[in-house]
């Protein structure tokens, strides 16, 4: 994992206000990747034959900075620089590149393909995995950047008279300077022709020159999202075993190359509400790791009265007991208790990280992830009680994506009740189509701020394709009650692993299960948090 900063700005011999903004964005990137960092800069020459010294024809400076959290293969400092190009890569490549030839390091494997002259779009279009990248091709004179088809990694974009800025996340200094940014949606791929910008600023403002030379389009990916199968086939109980096999394959991809740690330390954590989605993942992580390794289960609770016995805490303790019986190993239950006072003290940091998301819902969802990423809590032991503890793992496993694909939301049941099978297929199709623009880039900005790497087994695009091809009746059955008919396939698979109580646990939204929605923001449901909970000064 890494943090990325890329900028094309006017070059001057003197410091400018934008320099402090770029420094702050570089510092933000460094927080995401503490193991190594670097910066590449280059002046972009004037067009051949130009002798202009006019102030409307400034020199341009290209900056590409990156920091690294080493989680796969040999540590590779970034950006990676050669005579041909410069690469900053944040993510993991599970398919599409030959990591075996590069000591399991996907950054090196990707760079090798680019060095061989492969087209940038083709290289990233062949890959499955979460990623964001920026690549300067010296020979072609282009700057390319983009995110994976689901935006599981974040990039923010700003274009103005100050230049072009691309960054993993926004800083407080960026906010104070009024530098607005937008998030790249899933699969957005951009190419900036630097020679066109350089020629354009001779006769036009820099913003216009950049806009004219910037081509943003959807990545031509082998892993494009597919529509839900409209087939109306009956539920097949044998599919649960196949579902487990497919999901375990996805989990294994995400855990098998996480670097070893000293004996007794944990290298993997699960964001753990006690719900069926995350508990099933915990059981599958258990199957993929040496039984001597501890696994951390992170449970976050909020309270303004020091009562942290939230619905998610209760569910998580029940699920932990089942896991201990069905999957014996050292499960480290980490209770992260957050008072209203502590949440308020960190509120501005959360607002900055989740930007450009600004709603009440965004804030209530970002809060639990932020404090889970900080990892400061207590280790809960039935015999020893509670002791102060900080999460050791850098890799967090998340259950996000199960509800959207398997009929886990109340709106799926309502669609079925309103219009039967066809209406349910349509609603599930909408949820799949919205995945690239939902919460993933926001969650990446929040979780990565303290050098944690979130991984989403339910959103492996091979696994997504498998689920999309199944008939809807194989995944959910809304003639059955909540806790049974929603996510029916997943619940049957969970029961196969001996987690019978977890298999029938009814879904609860994170903001209500953790009670982050009850922090007293003063925002009415559906209202933009930028109007009440988040003021203009915050933004």
C-alpha positions as MATLAB code, in Angstrom:
seq = 'XXXXXXXXXXXXXXXXXXXXXXXXXXXXXXXXXXXXXXXXXXXXXXXXXXXXXXXXXXXXXXXXXXXXXXXXXXXXXXXXXXXXXXXXXXXXXXXXXXXXXXXXXXXXXXXXXXXXXXXXXXXXXXXXXXXXXXXXXXXXXXXXXXXXXXXXXXXXXXXXXXXXXXXXXXXXXXXXXXXXXXXXXXXXXXXXXXXXXXXXXXXXXXXXXXXXXXXXXXXXXXXXXXXXXXXXXXXXXXXXXXXXXXXXXXXXXXXXXXXXXXXXXXXXXXXXXXXXXXXXXXXXXXXXXXXXXXXXXXXXXXXXXXXXXXXXXXXXXXXXXXXXXXXXXXXXXXXXXXXXXXXXXXXXXXXXXXXXXXXXXXXXXXXXXXXXXXXXXXXXXXXXXXXXXXXXXXXXXXXXXXXXXXXXXXXXXXXXXXXXXXXXXXXXXXXXXXXXXXXXXXXXXXXXXXXXXXXXXXXXXXXXXXXXXXXXXXXXXXXXXXXXXXXXXXXXXXXXXXXXXXXXXXXXXXXXXXXXXXXXXXXXXXXXXXXXXXXXXXX';
ca = [
       0.000    0.000    0.000;
       1.143    3.561   -0.533;
       0.134    7.185   -0.579;
       0.322    9.099   -3.859;
       0.789   12.755   -4.722;
       1.095   13.935   -8.300;
       1.114   17.575   -9.419;
       1.710   19.661  -12.521;
       2.219   23.264  -11.470;
       3.918   26.472  -12.652;
       7.563   26.561  -11.658;
       9.001   29.628   -9.967;
      12.241   30.244   -8.148;
      10.336   31.493   -5.113;
       8.014   29.757   -2.681;
       4.291   30.022   -3.430;
       1.169   29.336   -1.317;
       0.642   26.147   -3.315;
       4.005   24.795   -2.131;
       2.732   24.491    1.439;
      -0.391   22.699    0.186;
       1.713   20.212   -1.753;
       3.961   19.700    1.275;
       0.900   18.924    3.396;
      -0.418   16.447    0.815;
       2.994   14.798    0.742;
       2.858   14.529    4.540;
      -0.629   12.966    4.257;
       0.742   10.406    1.839;
       3.610    9.637    4.226;
       1.135    8.726    6.990;
      -0.302    6.040    4.722;
       3.110    4.526    3.970;
       5.704    4.798    6.750;
       8.224    2.246    5.409;
       9.661    4.263    2.522;
       8.995    7.482    0.616;
      10.397    9.459   -2.282;
       9.739   12.339   -4.642;
      10.480   12.701   -8.348;
      10.432   16.147   -9.982;
      10.996   17.278  -13.527;
      10.684   20.541  -15.410;
       8.617   20.249  -18.565;
      10.484   21.933  -21.400;
       9.006   24.563  -23.678;
       7.966   23.456  -27.149;
      10.854   23.001  -29.553;
      11.973   26.330  -31.052;
      10.175   28.467  -28.434;
      12.159   31.408  -27.068;
       9.334   32.993  -25.092;
      10.107   34.428  -21.651;
       6.610   35.845  -21.106;
       4.951   35.339  -17.725;
       2.004   33.780  -19.546;
       4.371   31.055  -20.740;
       5.705   29.718  -17.433;
       7.922   26.723  -16.907;
       5.978   23.729  -15.580;
       7.069   21.366  -12.851;
       5.930   17.750  -12.623;
       6.016   16.255   -9.125;
       5.359   12.591   -8.377;
       5.680   11.557   -4.725;
       4.832    8.279   -3.016;
       5.158    6.553    0.330;
       5.080    2.806    0.954;
       3.645    0.440    3.532;
       5.374   -2.802    2.585;
       2.860   -5.649    2.650;
       3.785   -7.854   -0.284;
       7.149   -9.201   -1.371;
      10.409   -7.324   -1.042;
      10.015   -3.694    0.024;
      10.151   -1.482   -3.069;
      10.633    2.250   -2.431;
       8.440    4.462   -4.581;
       8.130    6.131   -6.939;
       9.984    3.596   -9.078;
      12.110    5.469  -11.624;
      13.845    4.384  -14.819;
      14.958    5.934  -18.093;
      11.547    5.108  -19.530;
       9.083    6.042  -16.800;
       8.111    6.763  -13.207;
       5.464    4.737  -11.315;
       3.578    5.198   -8.049;
       1.308    2.221   -7.304;
      -1.048    1.739   -4.356;
      -2.746   -1.624   -4.093;
      -2.396   -5.304   -4.836;
      -2.403   -7.157   -8.142;
      -3.868  -10.635   -7.738;
      -3.991  -11.451  -11.450;
      -2.633   -9.954  -14.656;
       1.054   -9.653  -13.743;
       3.771  -12.204  -13.035;
       4.677  -11.586   -9.409;
       6.618  -14.869   -9.178;
       9.428  -13.362  -11.274;
       9.654  -10.294   -9.038;
       9.919  -11.761   -5.523;
       6.124  -11.551   -5.117;
       6.238   -7.752   -5.423;
       3.383   -6.536   -7.601;
       4.791   -3.008   -8.015;
       7.930   -4.443   -9.618;
       5.865   -6.810  -11.787;
       3.664   -3.950  -13.038;
       6.688   -1.761  -13.668;
       8.322   -4.567  -15.671;
       5.354   -4.675  -18.060;
       5.427   -0.898  -18.460;
       9.179   -0.998  -19.054;
       8.618   -3.585  -21.768;
       6.455   -1.039  -23.588;
       3.008   -2.445  -22.763;
       0.190    0.072  -23.013;
      -0.696    1.537  -19.596;
      -4.425    0.941  -19.992;
      -3.838   -2.653  -21.050;
      -1.565   -3.353  -18.068;
      -4.110   -2.141  -15.525;
      -7.091   -3.455  -17.492;
      -5.655   -6.977  -17.202;
      -5.372   -6.792  -13.424;
      -7.725   -7.828  -10.641;
      -7.117   -6.208   -7.312;
      -7.590   -2.895   -5.524;
      -5.361   -0.154   -6.886;
      -4.691    3.478   -7.609;
      -1.710    4.565   -9.668;
       0.109    7.414  -11.368;
       2.593    6.785  -14.184;
       4.764    9.259  -16.057;
       5.820    7.874  -19.439;
       8.927    9.823  -20.409;
       9.022    8.523  -23.986;
       5.397    9.267  -24.780;
       5.312   12.456  -22.717;
       2.130   11.426  -20.897;
       0.975   11.323  -17.302;
      -1.581    8.566  -16.605;
      -3.509    7.958  -13.405;
      -6.567    5.984  -12.368;
      -8.291    3.599   -9.971;
      -9.583    0.028  -10.172;
     -13.120   -0.716  -11.424;
     -14.597   -0.517   -7.899;
     -12.460    2.387   -6.582;
     -11.209    0.224   -3.729;
      -8.292    2.678   -3.545;
      -8.714    6.452   -3.553;
      -7.481    9.213   -5.822;
      -8.687   12.822   -5.608;
      -8.345   15.266   -8.508;
      -8.043   19.062   -8.631;
      -7.624   21.216  -11.746;
      -7.475   25.020  -11.613;
      -5.280   27.971  -12.534;
      -2.881   26.625   -9.877;
      -2.371   23.459  -11.934;
      -3.298   19.805  -11.633;
      -3.128   17.923   -8.331;
      -3.836   14.223   -7.821;
      -3.641   12.828   -4.284;
      -4.743    9.843   -2.225;
      -6.465   12.069    0.336;
      -7.011   15.730    1.220;
      -5.066   17.520    3.957;
      -6.215   20.169    6.418;
      -3.955   22.687    4.685;
      -5.665   21.852    1.407;
      -9.022   22.619    3.049;
      -7.792   25.905    4.489;
      -6.489   26.936    1.062;
      -9.914   26.261   -0.481;
      -8.554   23.659   -2.900;
     -11.626   21.685   -3.998;
     -11.169   18.095   -5.182;
     -13.302   15.304   -6.549;
     -12.854   11.558   -6.162;
     -12.185    9.414   -9.207;
     -15.031    6.945   -9.605;
     -14.405    3.251  -10.072;
     -12.539    2.490  -13.292;
     -11.785    6.102  -14.203;
      -8.567    6.287  -16.196;
      -6.915    9.561  -17.181;
      -4.175   10.480  -19.641;
      -2.628   13.948  -19.692;
      -0.549   14.841  -22.761;
       2.181   17.006  -21.259;
       3.394   18.356  -24.593;
      -0.126   19.610  -25.314;
      -0.262   21.346  -21.923;
       3.144   22.874  -22.521;
       2.114   24.171  -25.935;
      -1.306   25.273  -24.680;
      -0.040   27.617  -21.946;
       1.638   29.772  -24.592;
      -1.770   31.113  -25.619;
      -4.244   30.033  -22.914;
      -4.560   29.934  -19.100;
      -3.020   26.877  -17.455;
      -6.396   25.468  -16.339;
      -7.709   25.604  -19.902;
      -4.515   24.052  -21.267;
      -4.724   21.160  -18.785;
      -8.442   20.579  -19.381;
      -7.907   20.469  -23.143;
      -5.055   17.968  -22.830;
      -6.700   15.725  -20.224;
      -8.617   12.658  -21.403;
     -10.633   10.914  -18.660;
     -12.537    7.768  -19.566;
     -13.572    4.401  -18.187;
     -10.790    1.834  -18.085;
     -11.102   -0.949  -20.651;
     -10.980   -3.752  -18.083;
     -11.288   -7.513  -18.382;
     -13.228   -7.316  -15.116;
     -16.161   -5.152  -16.106;
     -19.189   -5.629  -13.854;
     -21.841   -7.952  -15.256;
     -25.609   -7.695  -14.938;
     -27.395  -10.002  -12.505;
     -28.644  -13.263  -14.013;
     -32.414  -12.989  -14.607;
     -32.859  -16.769  -14.354;
     -35.567  -17.935  -11.957;
     -34.163  -21.235  -10.684;
     -34.929  -22.849   -7.303;
     -32.485  -22.722   -4.379;
     -29.864  -25.476   -4.520;
     -28.469  -26.404   -1.097;
     -25.313  -27.844   -2.699;
     -24.337  -24.351   -3.882;
     -23.347  -23.383   -0.313;
     -20.235  -25.572   -0.457;
     -19.222  -24.076   -3.811;
     -19.841  -20.595   -2.418;
     -17.482  -21.381    0.485;
     -14.812  -22.596   -1.937;
     -15.057  -19.444   -4.045;
     -15.025  -17.125   -1.041;
     -12.124  -18.932    0.611;
     -10.163  -18.549   -2.624;
     -10.789  -14.811   -2.453;
      -9.762  -14.663    1.209;
      -6.616  -16.689    0.550;
      -5.567  -14.280   -2.208;
      -5.713  -11.470    0.321;
      -3.893  -13.084    3.232;
      -1.337  -15.574    1.942;
       1.416  -13.079    1.105;
       1.067  -10.735    4.087;
       4.606  -10.544    5.546;
       5.428  -12.695    8.550;
       5.697  -11.043   11.954;
       7.482  -12.136   15.170;
       5.922  -15.034   17.046;
       3.020  -13.963   19.185;
       2.155  -10.922   17.097;
      -0.887  -10.637   14.840;
      -0.614   -9.770   11.157;
      -4.311   -9.880   10.242;
      -7.376   -8.264   11.778;
     -11.078   -8.516   10.958;
     -13.444   -5.548   11.285;
     -15.817   -7.407   13.548;
     -19.418   -6.489   14.320;
     -20.470  -10.073   15.025;
     -22.671  -10.089   11.932;
     -22.805  -13.028    9.581;
     -20.678  -11.394    6.847;
     -17.601  -10.623    8.958;
     -17.853  -13.734   11.154;
     -17.812  -15.979    8.091;
     -14.715  -14.127    6.870;
     -13.053  -14.575   10.263;
     -13.677  -18.328   10.030;
     -12.185  -18.439    6.526;
      -9.138  -16.404    7.575;
      -8.738  -19.019   10.318;
      -8.646  -21.740    7.641;
      -5.950  -19.875    5.700;
      -3.497  -19.126    8.538;
      -1.238  -21.246   10.712;
      -3.276  -22.176   13.803;
      -0.518  -20.792   16.038;
      -1.092  -17.257   14.756;
      -3.409  -14.908   16.644;
      -6.142  -13.067   14.727;
      -7.438   -9.710   15.941;
     -11.167   -8.967   15.939;
     -11.811   -5.212   16.128;
     -15.134   -4.056   17.539;
     -15.940   -0.338   17.867;
     -18.590    1.150   20.169;
     -19.629    4.773   20.785;
     -21.309    6.264   23.814;
     -21.972    9.614   25.424;
     -22.729    7.924   28.789;
     -19.831    5.414   29.102;
     -22.195    2.510   28.345;
     -20.486    0.652   25.520;
     -22.780   -2.359   25.548;
     -23.956   -1.550   22.025;
     -25.874   -3.922   19.750;
     -22.685   -4.692   17.795;
     -20.735   -5.360   21.010;
     -23.373   -7.840   22.142;
     -23.467   -9.573   18.758;
     -19.674   -9.666   18.546;
     -19.289  -11.322   21.942;
     -21.811  -13.999   20.938;
     -20.038  -14.560   17.615;
     -16.676  -14.747   19.379;
     -17.940  -17.562   21.599;
     -19.076  -19.477   18.512;
     -15.768  -18.888   16.730;
     -13.800  -20.106   19.741;
     -15.783  -23.346   19.710;
     -15.818  -23.963   15.950;
     -12.408  -22.513   15.036;
     -10.064  -22.862   18.029;
      -7.092  -20.486   17.985;
      -5.956  -17.293   19.741;
      -8.746  -14.842   18.903;
      -7.873  -11.383   20.213;
     -11.047   -9.404   20.765;
     -10.162   -5.705   20.731;
     -12.834   -3.428   22.196;
     -12.425    0.116   20.896;
     -14.604    2.334   23.088;
     -15.122    5.889   21.860;
     -16.644    8.566   24.038;
     -18.525   11.516   22.578;
     -15.702   13.765   23.827;
     -13.049   11.692   22.023;
     -15.118   11.582   18.836;
     -15.527   15.353   18.889;
     -11.778   15.833   19.380;
     -11.093   13.857   16.194;
     -14.081   15.092   14.220;
     -12.214   17.526   11.962;
      -9.640   14.882   11.080;
     -12.461   12.521   10.060;
     -14.176   15.251    8.030;
     -10.939   15.958    6.168;
     -10.318   12.280    5.449;
     -13.803   11.461    4.195;
     -13.889   14.542    1.911;
     -15.328   15.024   -0.712;
     -18.069   12.982    1.006;
     -20.016   15.387    3.239;
     -23.272   13.788    4.392;
     -24.481   12.823    7.847;
     -24.370    9.181    6.750;
     -20.761    9.536    5.597;
     -19.753   10.932    8.966;
     -21.494    8.212   10.979;
     -19.889    5.498    8.817;
     -16.444    7.093    8.756;
     -16.225    7.449   12.547;
     -16.133    3.673   13.311;
     -13.588    3.029   10.572;
     -11.370    5.880   11.752;
     -11.214    4.621   15.340;
     -10.809    1.023   14.186;
      -7.821    2.179   12.129;
      -6.311    3.970   15.134;
      -6.566    0.623   16.889;
      -6.379    1.951   20.455;
      -8.576   -0.152   22.713;
      -8.619   -2.942   25.239;
      -7.996   -6.636   24.856;
     -10.988   -8.504   26.251;
     -10.249  -11.843   27.867;
     -12.816  -13.946   29.712;
     -10.253  -14.824   32.392;
      -7.911  -11.827   32.542;
     -10.541   -9.150   31.997;
      -9.535   -6.049   30.033;
      -6.036   -4.747   29.395;
      -4.940   -1.750   27.264;
      -4.071   -2.862   23.753;
      -3.167   -1.420   20.359;
      -3.975   -3.375   17.203;
      -0.817   -4.876   15.699;
      -2.109   -5.882   12.266;
      -1.607   -3.683    9.236;
      -4.097   -5.656    7.100;
      -7.811   -5.370    7.916;
     -10.359   -7.778    6.422;
     -13.758   -6.181    5.749;
     -17.132   -7.744    4.985;
     -18.265   -4.880    2.768;
     -19.972   -5.988   -0.438;
     -21.964   -8.971    0.805;
     -25.219   -7.074    1.346;
     -25.209   -5.487   -2.106;
     -24.770   -8.788   -3.903;
     -26.694  -11.243   -1.762;
     -29.878   -9.352   -0.902;
     -28.871   -8.064    2.519;
     -30.620   -4.701    2.545;
     -34.191   -3.926    3.535;
     -34.744   -2.325    0.152;
     -34.206   -5.736   -1.479;
     -37.045   -7.247    0.527;
     -39.244   -4.230   -0.261;
     -38.478   -4.583   -3.976;
     -39.520   -8.228   -3.888;
     -42.708   -7.424   -2.001;
     -43.481   -4.643   -4.485;
     -42.762   -6.436   -7.745;
     -41.606   -9.989   -7.160;
     -38.594  -11.605   -8.809;
     -38.174   -9.069  -11.620;
     -38.200   -6.078   -9.248;
     -35.644   -7.795   -7.014;
     -33.333   -8.460   -9.967;
     -33.609   -4.803  -10.947;
     -32.797   -3.621   -7.403;
     -29.780   -5.925   -7.106;
     -28.580   -4.752  -10.525;
     -28.718   -1.155   -9.296;
     -26.662   -2.031   -6.218;
     -23.988   -3.750   -8.303;
     -23.897   -0.834  -10.752;
     -23.473    1.610   -7.857;
     -20.516   -0.199   -6.305;
     -17.907    1.875   -8.211;
     -19.355    5.111   -6.813;
     -20.340    4.005   -3.296;
     -18.197    4.126   -0.172;
     -14.984    2.336   -1.055;
     -12.716    5.280   -1.859;
     -13.994    7.114    1.231;
     -13.270    4.086    3.391;
      -9.781    3.797    1.901;
      -8.988    7.396    2.798;
     -10.151    6.867    6.379;
      -8.612    3.452    7.085;
      -5.303    4.146    5.340;
      -4.674    7.341    7.289;
      -2.927    5.340   10.006;
      -1.158    2.887    7.676;
      -3.816    0.161    7.611;
      -4.708   -1.720    4.435;
      -8.355   -2.761    3.999;
      -9.106   -5.849    1.924;
     -12.539   -6.897    0.700;
     -12.955  -10.616   -0.133;
     -16.616  -10.187   -1.158;
     -15.497   -7.632   -3.763;
     -12.909   -9.751   -5.530;
     -14.070   -9.234   -9.100;
     -13.830  -12.953   -9.914;
     -16.093  -13.604   -6.910;
     -18.442  -10.793   -7.977;
     -18.727  -12.379  -11.437;
     -19.511  -15.761   -9.855;
     -22.325  -14.301   -7.753;
     -23.734  -12.262  -10.635;
     -24.067  -15.418  -12.733;
     -26.105  -17.217  -10.073;
     -29.903  -17.061  -10.195;
     -31.280  -14.660   -7.605;
     -33.158  -17.486   -5.876;
     -29.802  -19.135   -5.204;
     -28.749  -16.109   -3.147;
     -31.833  -14.912   -1.281;
     -35.471  -15.852   -0.697;
     -37.765  -13.145    0.620;
     -40.635  -15.518    1.232;
     -38.569  -16.376    4.352;
     -38.181  -14.049    7.364;
     -35.223  -11.732    8.115;
     -32.205  -13.682    9.336;
     -33.123  -16.543    7.043;
     -34.194  -15.366    3.591;
     -31.851  -12.392    3.170;
     -28.357  -13.547    2.133;
     -29.684  -17.107    2.290;
     -26.716  -18.603    0.432;
     -24.205  -16.934    2.739;
     -26.158  -18.023    5.806;
     -26.231  -21.649    4.628;
     -22.468  -21.512    4.032;
     -21.898  -20.070    7.491;
     -23.904  -22.868    9.086;
     -21.698  -25.413    7.284;
     -18.757  -24.118    9.325;
     -20.524  -24.763   12.626;
     -21.630  -21.155   13.215;
     -25.334  -21.844   13.567;
     -26.261  -18.862   15.761;
     -24.312  -16.429   13.622;
     -25.976  -17.846   10.512;
     -29.381  -16.509   11.590;
     -28.283  -13.177   13.065;
     -30.311  -10.282   11.623;
     -28.417   -7.505    9.881;
     -27.846   -4.194   11.617;
     -26.338   -1.140    9.899;
     -22.879   -0.183   11.200;
     -23.840    3.323   12.284;
     -26.654    1.907   14.446;
     -24.837   -1.187   15.662;
     -21.888    0.900   16.878;
     -24.164    3.845   17.858;
     -21.969    6.266   15.920;
     -25.238    7.694   14.562;
     -26.239    8.746   18.110;
     -23.369   11.137   18.798;
     -25.712   14.124   18.734;
     -24.633   15.778   15.501;
     -27.930   17.625   15.225;
     -28.441   16.551   11.617;
     -31.813   15.324   10.455;
     -31.967   12.085    8.477;
     -31.140   12.635    4.812;
     -29.774   16.143    5.371;
     -26.326   17.080    4.094;
     -23.831   17.089    6.942;
     -22.128   20.037    5.239;
     -25.107   22.147    6.329;
     -25.328   21.195    9.992;
     -22.894   18.574   11.265;
     -20.147   19.858    8.978;
     -19.974   23.609    8.638;
     -18.425   25.665    5.865;
     -15.409   26.166    8.117;
     -14.956   22.386    8.271;
     -14.858   22.115    4.502;
];
